[in-house]
mmCIF file of C-alpha atoms and ligand atoms in Angstrom:
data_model
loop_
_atom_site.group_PDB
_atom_site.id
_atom_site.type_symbol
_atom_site.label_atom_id
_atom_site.label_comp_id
_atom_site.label_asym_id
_atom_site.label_seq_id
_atom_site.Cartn_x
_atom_site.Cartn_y
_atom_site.Cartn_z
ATOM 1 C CA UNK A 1 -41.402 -72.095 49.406
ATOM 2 C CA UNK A 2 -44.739 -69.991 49.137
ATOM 3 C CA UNK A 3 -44.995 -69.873 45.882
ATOM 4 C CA UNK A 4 -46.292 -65.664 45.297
ATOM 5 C CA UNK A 5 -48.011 -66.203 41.659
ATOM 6 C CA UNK A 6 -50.375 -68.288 42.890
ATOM 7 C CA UNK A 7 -51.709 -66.125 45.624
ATOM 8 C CA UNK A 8 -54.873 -64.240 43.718
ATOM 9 C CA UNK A 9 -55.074 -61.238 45.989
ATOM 10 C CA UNK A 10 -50.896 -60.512 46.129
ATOM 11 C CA UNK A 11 -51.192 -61.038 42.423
ATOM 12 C CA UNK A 12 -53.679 -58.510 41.604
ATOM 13 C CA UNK A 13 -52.149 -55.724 44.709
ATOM 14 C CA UNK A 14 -49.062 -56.631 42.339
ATOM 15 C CA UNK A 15 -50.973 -55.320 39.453
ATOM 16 C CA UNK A 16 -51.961 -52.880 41.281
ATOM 17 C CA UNK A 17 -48.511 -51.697 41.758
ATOM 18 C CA UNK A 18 -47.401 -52.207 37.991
ATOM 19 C CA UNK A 19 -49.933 -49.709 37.291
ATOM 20 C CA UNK A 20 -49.011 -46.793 40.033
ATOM 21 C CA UNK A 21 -45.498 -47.107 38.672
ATOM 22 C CA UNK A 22 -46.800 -46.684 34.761
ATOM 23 C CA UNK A 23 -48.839 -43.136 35.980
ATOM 24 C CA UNK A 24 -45.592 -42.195 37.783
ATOM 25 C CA UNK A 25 -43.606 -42.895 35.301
ATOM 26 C CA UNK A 26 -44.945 -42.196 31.603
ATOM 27 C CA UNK A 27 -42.433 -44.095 29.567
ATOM 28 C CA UNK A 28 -42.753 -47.439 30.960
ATOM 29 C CA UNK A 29 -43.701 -49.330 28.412
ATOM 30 C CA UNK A 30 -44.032 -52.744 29.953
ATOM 31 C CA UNK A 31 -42.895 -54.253 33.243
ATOM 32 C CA UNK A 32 -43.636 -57.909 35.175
ATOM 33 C CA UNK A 33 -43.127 -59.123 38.473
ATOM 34 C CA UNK A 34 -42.030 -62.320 38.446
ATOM 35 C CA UNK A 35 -40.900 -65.430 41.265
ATOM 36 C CA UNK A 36 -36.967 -65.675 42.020
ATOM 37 C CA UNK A 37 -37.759 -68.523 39.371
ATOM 38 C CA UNK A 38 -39.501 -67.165 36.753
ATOM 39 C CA UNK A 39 -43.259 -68.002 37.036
ATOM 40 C CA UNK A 40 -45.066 -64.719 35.924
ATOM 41 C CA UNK A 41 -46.855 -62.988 38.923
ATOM 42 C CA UNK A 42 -48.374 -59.796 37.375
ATOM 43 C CA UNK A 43 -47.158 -57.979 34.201
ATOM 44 C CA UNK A 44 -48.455 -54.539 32.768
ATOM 45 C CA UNK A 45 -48.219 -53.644 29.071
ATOM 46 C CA UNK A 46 -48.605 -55.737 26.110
ATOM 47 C CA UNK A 47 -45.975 -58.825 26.225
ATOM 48 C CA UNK A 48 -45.211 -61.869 24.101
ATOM 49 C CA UNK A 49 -46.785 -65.158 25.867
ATOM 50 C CA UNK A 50 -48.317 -63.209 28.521
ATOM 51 C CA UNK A 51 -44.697 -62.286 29.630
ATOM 52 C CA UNK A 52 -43.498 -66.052 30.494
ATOM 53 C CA UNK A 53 -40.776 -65.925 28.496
ATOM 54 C CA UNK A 54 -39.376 -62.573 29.902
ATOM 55 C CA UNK A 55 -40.375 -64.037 33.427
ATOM 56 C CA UNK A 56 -37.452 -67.115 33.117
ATOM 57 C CA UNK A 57 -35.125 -64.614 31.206
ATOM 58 C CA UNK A 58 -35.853 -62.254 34.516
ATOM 59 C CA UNK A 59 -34.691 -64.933 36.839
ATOM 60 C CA UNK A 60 -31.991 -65.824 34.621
ATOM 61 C CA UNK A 61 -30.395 -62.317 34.214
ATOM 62 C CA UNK A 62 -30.714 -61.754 38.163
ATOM 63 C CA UNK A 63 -29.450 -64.694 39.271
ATOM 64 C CA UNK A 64 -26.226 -64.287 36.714
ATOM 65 C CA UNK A 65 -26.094 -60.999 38.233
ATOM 66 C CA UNK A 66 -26.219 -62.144 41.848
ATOM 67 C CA UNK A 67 -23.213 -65.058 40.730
ATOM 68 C CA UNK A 68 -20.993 -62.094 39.379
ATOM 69 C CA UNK A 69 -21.773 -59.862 42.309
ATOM 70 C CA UNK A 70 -20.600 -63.060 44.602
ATOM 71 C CA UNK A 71 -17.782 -64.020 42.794
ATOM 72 C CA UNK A 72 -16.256 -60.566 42.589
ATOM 73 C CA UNK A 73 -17.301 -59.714 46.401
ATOM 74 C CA UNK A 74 -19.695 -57.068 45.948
ATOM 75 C CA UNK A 75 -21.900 -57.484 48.367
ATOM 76 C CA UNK A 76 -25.694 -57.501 47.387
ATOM 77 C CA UNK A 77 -26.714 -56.821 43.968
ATOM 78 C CA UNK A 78 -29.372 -53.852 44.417
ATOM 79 C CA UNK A 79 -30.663 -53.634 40.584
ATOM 80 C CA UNK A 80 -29.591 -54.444 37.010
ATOM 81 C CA UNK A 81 -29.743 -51.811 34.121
ATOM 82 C CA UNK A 82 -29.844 -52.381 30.442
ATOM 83 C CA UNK A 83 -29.430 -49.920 28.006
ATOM 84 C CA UNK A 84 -30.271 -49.812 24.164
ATOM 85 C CA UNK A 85 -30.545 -46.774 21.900
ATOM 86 C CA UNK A 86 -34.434 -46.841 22.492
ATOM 87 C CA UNK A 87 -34.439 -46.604 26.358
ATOM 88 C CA UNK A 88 -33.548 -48.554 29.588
ATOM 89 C CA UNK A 89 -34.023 -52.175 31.216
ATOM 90 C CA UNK A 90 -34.302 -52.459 35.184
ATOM 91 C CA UNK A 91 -34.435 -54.978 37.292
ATOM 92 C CA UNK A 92 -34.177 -55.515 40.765
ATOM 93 C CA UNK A 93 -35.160 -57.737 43.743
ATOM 94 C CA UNK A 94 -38.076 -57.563 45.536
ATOM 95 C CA UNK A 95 -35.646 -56.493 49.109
ATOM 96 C CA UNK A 96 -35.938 -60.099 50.856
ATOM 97 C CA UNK A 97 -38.919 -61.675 48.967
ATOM 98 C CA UNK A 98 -37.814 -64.694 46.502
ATOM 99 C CA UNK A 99 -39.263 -61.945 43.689
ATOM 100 C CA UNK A 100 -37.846 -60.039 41.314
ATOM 101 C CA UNK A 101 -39.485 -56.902 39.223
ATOM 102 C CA UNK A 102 -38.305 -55.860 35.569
ATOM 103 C CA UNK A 103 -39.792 -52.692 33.675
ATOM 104 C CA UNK A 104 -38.885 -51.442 30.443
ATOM 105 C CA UNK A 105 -38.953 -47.602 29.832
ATOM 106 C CA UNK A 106 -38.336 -45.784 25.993
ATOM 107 C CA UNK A 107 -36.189 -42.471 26.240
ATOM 108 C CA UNK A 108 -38.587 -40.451 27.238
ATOM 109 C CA UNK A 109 -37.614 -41.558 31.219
ATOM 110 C CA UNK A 110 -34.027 -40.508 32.181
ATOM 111 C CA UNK A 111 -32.344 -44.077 33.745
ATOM 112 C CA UNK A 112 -32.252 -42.205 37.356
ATOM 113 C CA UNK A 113 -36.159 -41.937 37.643
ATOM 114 C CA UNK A 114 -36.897 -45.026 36.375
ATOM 115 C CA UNK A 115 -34.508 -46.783 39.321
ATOM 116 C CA UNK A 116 -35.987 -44.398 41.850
ATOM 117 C CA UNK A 117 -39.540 -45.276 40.600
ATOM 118 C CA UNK A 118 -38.729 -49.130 40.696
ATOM 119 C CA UNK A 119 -36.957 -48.914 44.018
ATOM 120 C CA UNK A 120 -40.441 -46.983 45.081
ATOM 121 C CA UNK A 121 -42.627 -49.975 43.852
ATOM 122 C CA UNK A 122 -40.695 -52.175 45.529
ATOM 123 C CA UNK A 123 -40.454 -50.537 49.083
ATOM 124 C CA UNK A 124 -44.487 -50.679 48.400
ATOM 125 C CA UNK A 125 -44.785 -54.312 47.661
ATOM 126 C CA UNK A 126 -42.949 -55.069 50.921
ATOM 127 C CA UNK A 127 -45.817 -52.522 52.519
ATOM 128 C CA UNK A 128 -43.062 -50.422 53.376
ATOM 129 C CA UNK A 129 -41.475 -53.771 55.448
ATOM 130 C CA UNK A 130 -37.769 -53.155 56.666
ATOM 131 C CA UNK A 131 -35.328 -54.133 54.203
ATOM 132 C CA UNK B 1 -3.351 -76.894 26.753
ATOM 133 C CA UNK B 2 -7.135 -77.203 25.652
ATOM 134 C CA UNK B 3 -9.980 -76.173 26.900
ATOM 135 C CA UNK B 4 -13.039 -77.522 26.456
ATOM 136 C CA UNK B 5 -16.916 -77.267 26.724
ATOM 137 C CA UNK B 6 -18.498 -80.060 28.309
ATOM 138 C CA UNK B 7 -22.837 -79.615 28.760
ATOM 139 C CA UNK B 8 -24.669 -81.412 31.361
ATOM 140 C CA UNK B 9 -28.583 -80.960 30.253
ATOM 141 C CA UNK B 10 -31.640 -83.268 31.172
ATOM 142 C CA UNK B 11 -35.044 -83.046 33.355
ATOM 143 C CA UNK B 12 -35.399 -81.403 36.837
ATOM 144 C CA UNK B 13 -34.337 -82.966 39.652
ATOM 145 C CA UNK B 14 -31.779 -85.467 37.514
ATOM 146 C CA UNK B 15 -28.530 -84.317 39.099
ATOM 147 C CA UNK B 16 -26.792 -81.976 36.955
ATOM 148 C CA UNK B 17 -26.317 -79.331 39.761
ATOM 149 C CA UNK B 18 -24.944 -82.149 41.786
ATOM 150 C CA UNK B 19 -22.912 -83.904 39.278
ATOM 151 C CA UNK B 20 -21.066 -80.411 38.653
ATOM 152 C CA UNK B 21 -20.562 -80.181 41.914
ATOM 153 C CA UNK B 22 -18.946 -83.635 42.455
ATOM 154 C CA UNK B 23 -16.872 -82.829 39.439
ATOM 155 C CA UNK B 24 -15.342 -79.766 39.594
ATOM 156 C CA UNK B 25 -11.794 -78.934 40.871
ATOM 157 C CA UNK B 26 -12.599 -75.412 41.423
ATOM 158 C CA UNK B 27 -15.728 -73.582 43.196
ATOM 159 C CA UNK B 28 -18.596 -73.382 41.425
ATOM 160 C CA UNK B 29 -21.015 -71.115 40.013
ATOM 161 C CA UNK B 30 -24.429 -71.572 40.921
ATOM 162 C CA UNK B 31 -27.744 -69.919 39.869
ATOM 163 C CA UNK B 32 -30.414 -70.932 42.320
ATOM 164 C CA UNK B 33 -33.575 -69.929 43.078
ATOM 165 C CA UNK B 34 -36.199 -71.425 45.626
ATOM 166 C CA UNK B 35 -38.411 -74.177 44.391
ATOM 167 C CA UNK B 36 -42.138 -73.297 44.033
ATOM 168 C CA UNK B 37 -42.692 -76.302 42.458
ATOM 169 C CA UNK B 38 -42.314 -78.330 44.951
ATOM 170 C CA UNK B 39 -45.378 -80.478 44.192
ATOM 171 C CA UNK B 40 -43.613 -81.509 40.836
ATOM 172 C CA UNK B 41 -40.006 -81.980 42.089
ATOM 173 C CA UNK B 42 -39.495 -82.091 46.010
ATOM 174 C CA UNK B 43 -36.464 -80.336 46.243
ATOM 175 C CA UNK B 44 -35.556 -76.533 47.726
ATOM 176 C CA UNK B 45 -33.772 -74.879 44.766
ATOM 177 C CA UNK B 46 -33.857 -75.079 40.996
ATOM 178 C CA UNK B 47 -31.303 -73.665 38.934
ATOM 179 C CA UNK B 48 -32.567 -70.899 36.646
ATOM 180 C CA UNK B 49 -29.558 -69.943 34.302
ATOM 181 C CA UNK B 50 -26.307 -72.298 34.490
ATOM 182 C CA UNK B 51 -23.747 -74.051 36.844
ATOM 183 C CA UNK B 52 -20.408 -73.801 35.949
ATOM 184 C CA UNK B 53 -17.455 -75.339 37.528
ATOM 185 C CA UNK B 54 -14.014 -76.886 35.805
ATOM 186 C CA UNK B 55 -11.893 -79.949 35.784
ATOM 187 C CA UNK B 56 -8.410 -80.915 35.173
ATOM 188 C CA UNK B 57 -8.156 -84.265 32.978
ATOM 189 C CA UNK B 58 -4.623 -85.391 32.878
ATOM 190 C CA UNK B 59 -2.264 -82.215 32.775
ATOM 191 C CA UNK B 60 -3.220 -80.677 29.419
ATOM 192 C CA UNK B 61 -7.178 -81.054 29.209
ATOM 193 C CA UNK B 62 -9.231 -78.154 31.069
ATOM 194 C CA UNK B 63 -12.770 -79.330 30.831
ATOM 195 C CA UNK B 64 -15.273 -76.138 31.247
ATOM 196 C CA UNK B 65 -18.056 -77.474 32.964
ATOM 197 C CA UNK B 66 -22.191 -75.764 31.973
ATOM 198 C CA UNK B 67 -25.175 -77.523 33.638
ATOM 199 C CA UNK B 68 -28.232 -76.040 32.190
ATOM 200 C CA UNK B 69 -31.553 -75.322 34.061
ATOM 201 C CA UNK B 70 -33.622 -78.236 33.501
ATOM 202 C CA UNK B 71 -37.667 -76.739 33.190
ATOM 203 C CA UNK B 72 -38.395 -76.050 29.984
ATOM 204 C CA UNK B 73 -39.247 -72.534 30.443
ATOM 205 C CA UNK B 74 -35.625 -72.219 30.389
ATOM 206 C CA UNK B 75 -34.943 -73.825 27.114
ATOM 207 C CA UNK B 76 -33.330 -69.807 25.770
ATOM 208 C CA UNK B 77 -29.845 -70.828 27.837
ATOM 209 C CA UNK B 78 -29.988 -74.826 26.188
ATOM 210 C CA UNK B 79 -29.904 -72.858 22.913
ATOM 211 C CA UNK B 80 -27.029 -70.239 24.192
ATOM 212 C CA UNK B 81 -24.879 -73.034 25.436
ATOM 213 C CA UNK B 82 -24.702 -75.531 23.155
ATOM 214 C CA UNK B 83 -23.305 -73.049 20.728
ATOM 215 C CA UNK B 84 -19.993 -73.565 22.494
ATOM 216 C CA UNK B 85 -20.201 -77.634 23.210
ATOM 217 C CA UNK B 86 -18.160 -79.942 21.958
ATOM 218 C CA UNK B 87 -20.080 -82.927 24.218
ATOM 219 C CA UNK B 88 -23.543 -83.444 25.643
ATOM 220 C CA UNK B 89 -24.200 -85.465 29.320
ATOM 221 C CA UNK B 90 -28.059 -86.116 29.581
ATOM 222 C CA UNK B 91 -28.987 -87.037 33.017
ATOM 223 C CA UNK B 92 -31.861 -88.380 33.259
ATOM 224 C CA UNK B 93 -33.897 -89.220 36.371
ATOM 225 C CA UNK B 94 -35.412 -93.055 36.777
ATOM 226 C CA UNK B 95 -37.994 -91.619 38.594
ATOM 227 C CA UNK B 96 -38.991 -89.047 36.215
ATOM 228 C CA UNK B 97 -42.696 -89.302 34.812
ATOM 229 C CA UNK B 98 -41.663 -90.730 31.612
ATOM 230 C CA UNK B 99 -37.712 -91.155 31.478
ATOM 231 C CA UNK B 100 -37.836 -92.753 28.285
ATOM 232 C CA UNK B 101 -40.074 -90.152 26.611
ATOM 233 C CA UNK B 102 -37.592 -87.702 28.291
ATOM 234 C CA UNK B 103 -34.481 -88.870 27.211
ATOM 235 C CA UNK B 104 -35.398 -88.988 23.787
ATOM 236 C CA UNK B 105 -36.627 -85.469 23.927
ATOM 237 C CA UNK B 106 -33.283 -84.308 25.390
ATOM 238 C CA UNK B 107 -32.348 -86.277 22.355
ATOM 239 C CA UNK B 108 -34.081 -84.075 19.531
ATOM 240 C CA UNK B 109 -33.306 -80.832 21.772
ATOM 241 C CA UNK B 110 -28.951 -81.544 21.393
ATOM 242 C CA UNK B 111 -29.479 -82.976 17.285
ATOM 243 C CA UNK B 112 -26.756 -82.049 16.485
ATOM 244 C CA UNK B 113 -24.417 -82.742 19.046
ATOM 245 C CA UNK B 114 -26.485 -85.761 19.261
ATOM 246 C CA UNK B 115 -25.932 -86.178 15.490
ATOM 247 C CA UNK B 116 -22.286 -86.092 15.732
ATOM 248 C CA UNK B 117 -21.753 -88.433 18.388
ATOM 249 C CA UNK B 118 -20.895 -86.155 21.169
ATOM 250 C CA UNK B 119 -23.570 -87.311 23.811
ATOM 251 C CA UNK B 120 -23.596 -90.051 26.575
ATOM 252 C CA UNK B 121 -26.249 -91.003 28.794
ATOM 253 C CA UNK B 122 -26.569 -91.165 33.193
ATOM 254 C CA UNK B 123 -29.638 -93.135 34.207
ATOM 255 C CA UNK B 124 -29.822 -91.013 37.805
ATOM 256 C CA UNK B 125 -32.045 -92.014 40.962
ATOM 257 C CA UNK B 126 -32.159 -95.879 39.968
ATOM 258 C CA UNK B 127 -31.018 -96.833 43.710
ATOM 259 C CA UNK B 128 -34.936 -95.225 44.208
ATOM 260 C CA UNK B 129 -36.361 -96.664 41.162
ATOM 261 C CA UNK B 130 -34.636 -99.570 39.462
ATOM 262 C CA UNK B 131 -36.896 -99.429 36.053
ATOM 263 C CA UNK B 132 -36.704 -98.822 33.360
ATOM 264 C CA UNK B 133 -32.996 -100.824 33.089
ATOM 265 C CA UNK B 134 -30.408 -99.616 31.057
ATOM 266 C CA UNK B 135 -31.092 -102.147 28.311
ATOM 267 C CA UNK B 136 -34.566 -100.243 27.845
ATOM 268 C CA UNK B 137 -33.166 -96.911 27.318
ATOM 269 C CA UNK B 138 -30.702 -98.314 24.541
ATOM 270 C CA UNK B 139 -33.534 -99.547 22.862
ATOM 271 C CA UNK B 140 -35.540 -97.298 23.039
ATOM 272 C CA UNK B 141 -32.908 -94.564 21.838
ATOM 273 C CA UNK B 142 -32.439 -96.871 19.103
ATOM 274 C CA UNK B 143 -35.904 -97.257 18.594
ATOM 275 C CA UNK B 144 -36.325 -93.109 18.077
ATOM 276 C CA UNK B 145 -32.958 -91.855 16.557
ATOM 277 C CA UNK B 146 -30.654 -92.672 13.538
ATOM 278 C CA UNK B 147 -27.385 -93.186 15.250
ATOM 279 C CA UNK B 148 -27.476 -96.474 16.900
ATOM 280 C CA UNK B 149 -25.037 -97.455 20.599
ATOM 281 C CA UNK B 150 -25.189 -94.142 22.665
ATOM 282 C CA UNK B 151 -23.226 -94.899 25.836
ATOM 283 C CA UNK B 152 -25.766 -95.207 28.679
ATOM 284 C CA UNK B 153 -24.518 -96.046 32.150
ATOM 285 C CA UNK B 154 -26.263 -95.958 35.770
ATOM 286 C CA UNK B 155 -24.581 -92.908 37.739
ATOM 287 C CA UNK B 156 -24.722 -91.264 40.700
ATOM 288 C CA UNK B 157 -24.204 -87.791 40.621
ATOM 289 C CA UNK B 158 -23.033 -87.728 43.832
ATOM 290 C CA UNK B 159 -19.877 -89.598 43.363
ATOM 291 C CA UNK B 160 -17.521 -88.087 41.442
ATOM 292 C CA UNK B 161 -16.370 -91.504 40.394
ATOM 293 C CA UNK B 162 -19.043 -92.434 38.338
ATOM 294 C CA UNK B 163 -19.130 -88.927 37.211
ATOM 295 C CA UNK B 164 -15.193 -88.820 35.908
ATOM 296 C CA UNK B 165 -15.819 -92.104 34.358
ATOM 297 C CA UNK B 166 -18.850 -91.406 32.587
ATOM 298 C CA UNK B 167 -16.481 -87.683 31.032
ATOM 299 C CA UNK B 168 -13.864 -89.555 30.273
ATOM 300 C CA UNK B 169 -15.782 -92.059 28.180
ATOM 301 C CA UNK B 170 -17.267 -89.457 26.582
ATOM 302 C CA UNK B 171 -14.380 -87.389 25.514
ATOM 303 C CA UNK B 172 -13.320 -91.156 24.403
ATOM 304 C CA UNK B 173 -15.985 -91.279 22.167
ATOM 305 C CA UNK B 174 -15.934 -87.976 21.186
ATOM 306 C CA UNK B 175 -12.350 -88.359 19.764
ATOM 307 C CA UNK B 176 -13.029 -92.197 18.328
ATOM 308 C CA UNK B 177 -16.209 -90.379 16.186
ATOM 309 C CA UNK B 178 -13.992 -87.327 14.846
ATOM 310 C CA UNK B 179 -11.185 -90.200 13.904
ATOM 311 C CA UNK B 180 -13.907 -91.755 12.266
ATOM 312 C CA UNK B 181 -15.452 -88.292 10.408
ATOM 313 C CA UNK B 182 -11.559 -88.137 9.227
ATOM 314 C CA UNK B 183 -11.145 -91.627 8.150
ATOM 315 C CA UNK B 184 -14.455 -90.896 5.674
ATOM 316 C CA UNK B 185 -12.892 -87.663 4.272
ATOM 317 C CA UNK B 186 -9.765 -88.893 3.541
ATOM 318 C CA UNK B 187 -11.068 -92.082 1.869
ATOM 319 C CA UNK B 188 -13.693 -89.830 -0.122
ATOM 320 C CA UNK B 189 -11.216 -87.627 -0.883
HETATM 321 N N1 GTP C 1 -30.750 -91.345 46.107
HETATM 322 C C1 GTP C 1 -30.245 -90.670 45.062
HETATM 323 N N2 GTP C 1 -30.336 -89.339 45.053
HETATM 324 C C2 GTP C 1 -29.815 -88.696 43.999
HETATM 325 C C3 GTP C 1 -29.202 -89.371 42.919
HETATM 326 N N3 GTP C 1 -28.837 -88.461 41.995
HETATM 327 C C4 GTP C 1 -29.211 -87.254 42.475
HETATM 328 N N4 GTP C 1 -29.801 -87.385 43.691
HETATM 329 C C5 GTP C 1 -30.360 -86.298 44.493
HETATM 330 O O1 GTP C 1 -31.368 -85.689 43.694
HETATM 331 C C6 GTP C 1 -31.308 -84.266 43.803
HETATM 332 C C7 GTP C 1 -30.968 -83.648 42.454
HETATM 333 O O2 GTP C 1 -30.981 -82.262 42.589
HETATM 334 P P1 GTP C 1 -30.199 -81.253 41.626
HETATM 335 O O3 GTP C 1 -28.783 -81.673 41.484
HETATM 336 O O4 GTP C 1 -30.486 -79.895 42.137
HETATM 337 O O5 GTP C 1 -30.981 -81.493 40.270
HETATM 338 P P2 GTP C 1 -30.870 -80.661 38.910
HETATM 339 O O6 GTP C 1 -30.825 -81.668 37.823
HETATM 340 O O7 GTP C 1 -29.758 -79.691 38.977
HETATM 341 O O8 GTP C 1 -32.304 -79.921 38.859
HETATM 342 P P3 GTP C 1 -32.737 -78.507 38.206
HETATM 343 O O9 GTP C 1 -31.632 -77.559 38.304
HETATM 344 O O10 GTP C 1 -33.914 -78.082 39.028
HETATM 345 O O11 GTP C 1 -33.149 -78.813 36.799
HETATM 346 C C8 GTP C 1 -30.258 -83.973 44.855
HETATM 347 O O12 GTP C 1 -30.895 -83.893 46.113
HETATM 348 C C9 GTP C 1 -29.357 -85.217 44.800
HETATM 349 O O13 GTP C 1 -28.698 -85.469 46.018
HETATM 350 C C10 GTP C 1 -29.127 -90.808 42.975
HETATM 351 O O14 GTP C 1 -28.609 -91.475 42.066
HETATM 352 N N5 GTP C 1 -29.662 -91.390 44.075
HETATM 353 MG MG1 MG C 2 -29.702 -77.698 38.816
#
């Protein structure tokens, strides 16, 4: 399995990314993408560890997510959103790429524009590749 | 009927994804992801949360089945699922790095259902490495913990055989130790 976090120049097009979706979207306090299992590819905003430890709770949460989708037959799990009185949690899969992206926005960003600004980062990642 | 909560821990690549799968009665849950370590442990997928599957022991006992990942960058789910054990399977892997030094450290990371006498020990791989024996773990468990005699056998995750036996002999124990935390109280008392 290639493993994505230690490729230097998808890393830093990564970061690259991270910080398009932080202009689009104001609120976005911090975000990382991470490998399918957890190693930390590229984060933006100030986190704990340098973001390892959300990294393996990232790859925790979606593959929990993935087992519920499965067991109840849901067909693909598209994104996962949490909420708390301060703002909004999403995460979602990189389309067919063994990564997953999670970005964490205060109130300021309505939950609808912060999926449709994730969903946009990851249709660039792929380089607009067919899901 | 009771149900209980039966943990299957220890290092990658020991077996707890396939022991739970040689075990349970039911389909089981899995939490995969591909493997990019594959320089440390050569094989495709590593579990990143749990596995869960269940078994039937005798006609009353549901066992509830977690195998937790077994990198330590996922040590946040150990902590979440012990909360609910009542017994502890370490797994460990002869050809590990340091099995020894691992299977003490699983050790220290379960206390206290270490402390209670609720854990049992499967010396994995050993048809691919035969050392160090089984005499060499009890030792050196003995060597690095207060509670003397945890049950070590040589399994094979693969066969649910050895895997039933080595559950039932620790619900066995299990029961023997909470007879004995009973006897105590009601002589002290
Ligand atoms: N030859 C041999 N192979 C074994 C034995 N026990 C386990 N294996 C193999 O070793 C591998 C263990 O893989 P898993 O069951 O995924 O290991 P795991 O402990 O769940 O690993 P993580 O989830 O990554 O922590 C499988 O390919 C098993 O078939 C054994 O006693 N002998
Ligand atoms: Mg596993």
């Amino acid at each position: 399995m290639f493993a994505y976090h230690k490729d230097e120049e998808f890393c830093s097009n990564c970061e690259i990314e991270l910080n398009s979706l932080a202009e689009r979207c104001k609120g976005m306090q911090a975000a990382a993408i991470v490998s399918s299992d957890g190693f930390v590819v590229s984060t933006f905003g100030r986190l704990k560890d340098g973001g390892n430890r959300l990294g393996s709770m990232t790859s925790s949460m979606q593959a929990l997510a993935e087992a519920v989708h499965e067991e109840l037959g849901m067909g693909d799990n598209e994104y996962i959103t949490f909420k708390s009185s301060d703002g909004n949690l999403v995460m979602s899969r990189v389309h067919d790429l063994p990564l997953v992206i999670t970005a964490l926005f205060n109130d300021r960003e309505t939950v609808g524009h912060a999926i449709f600004s994730v969903k946009q980062t990851v249709d660039q990642i792929c380089g607009g590749m067919p899901k | 009927m009771s149900e209980n909560v039966i943990l299957i821990a220890g290092p990658m690549g020991a077996g707890k994804t396939t022991a739970i799968r040689s075990l349970s009665d039911s389909e089981v849950v899995s939490t995969e992801a591909d493997n990019t370590e594959m320089d440390r442990v050569n094989k495709p997928t590593t579990t990143v949360a749990l596995d869960y599957g269940e078994i039937m022991l005798g006609d009353e006992d549901k066992i509830k089945l977690y195998g937790v990942p077994g990198q330590r960058r996922f040590d946040f789910m150990w902590r979440i699922l012990e909360k609910r054990a009542l017994g502890l399977i370490v797994l460990i892997n002869n050809d590990a790095e340091d099995p020894l030094g691992e299977v003490v450290y699983f050790m220290e990371q379960f206390s206290s259902i270490y402390q209670r006498g609720g854990m049992v020990v499967g010396v994995t791989r050993s048809d691919i490495k035969p050392e160090p024996t089984i005499g060499d773990y009890v030792i050196h468990m003995d060597e690095h913990g207060p509670h003397a005699g945890v049950p070590t056998f040589t399994v094979d995750p693969r066969s649910k055989d050895h895997m039933v036996m080595m559950l039932y002999s620790l619900l066995m124990n299990i029961e023997a130790n909470q007879g004995v935390q009973q006897d105590v109280r009601v002589s002290q008392g």
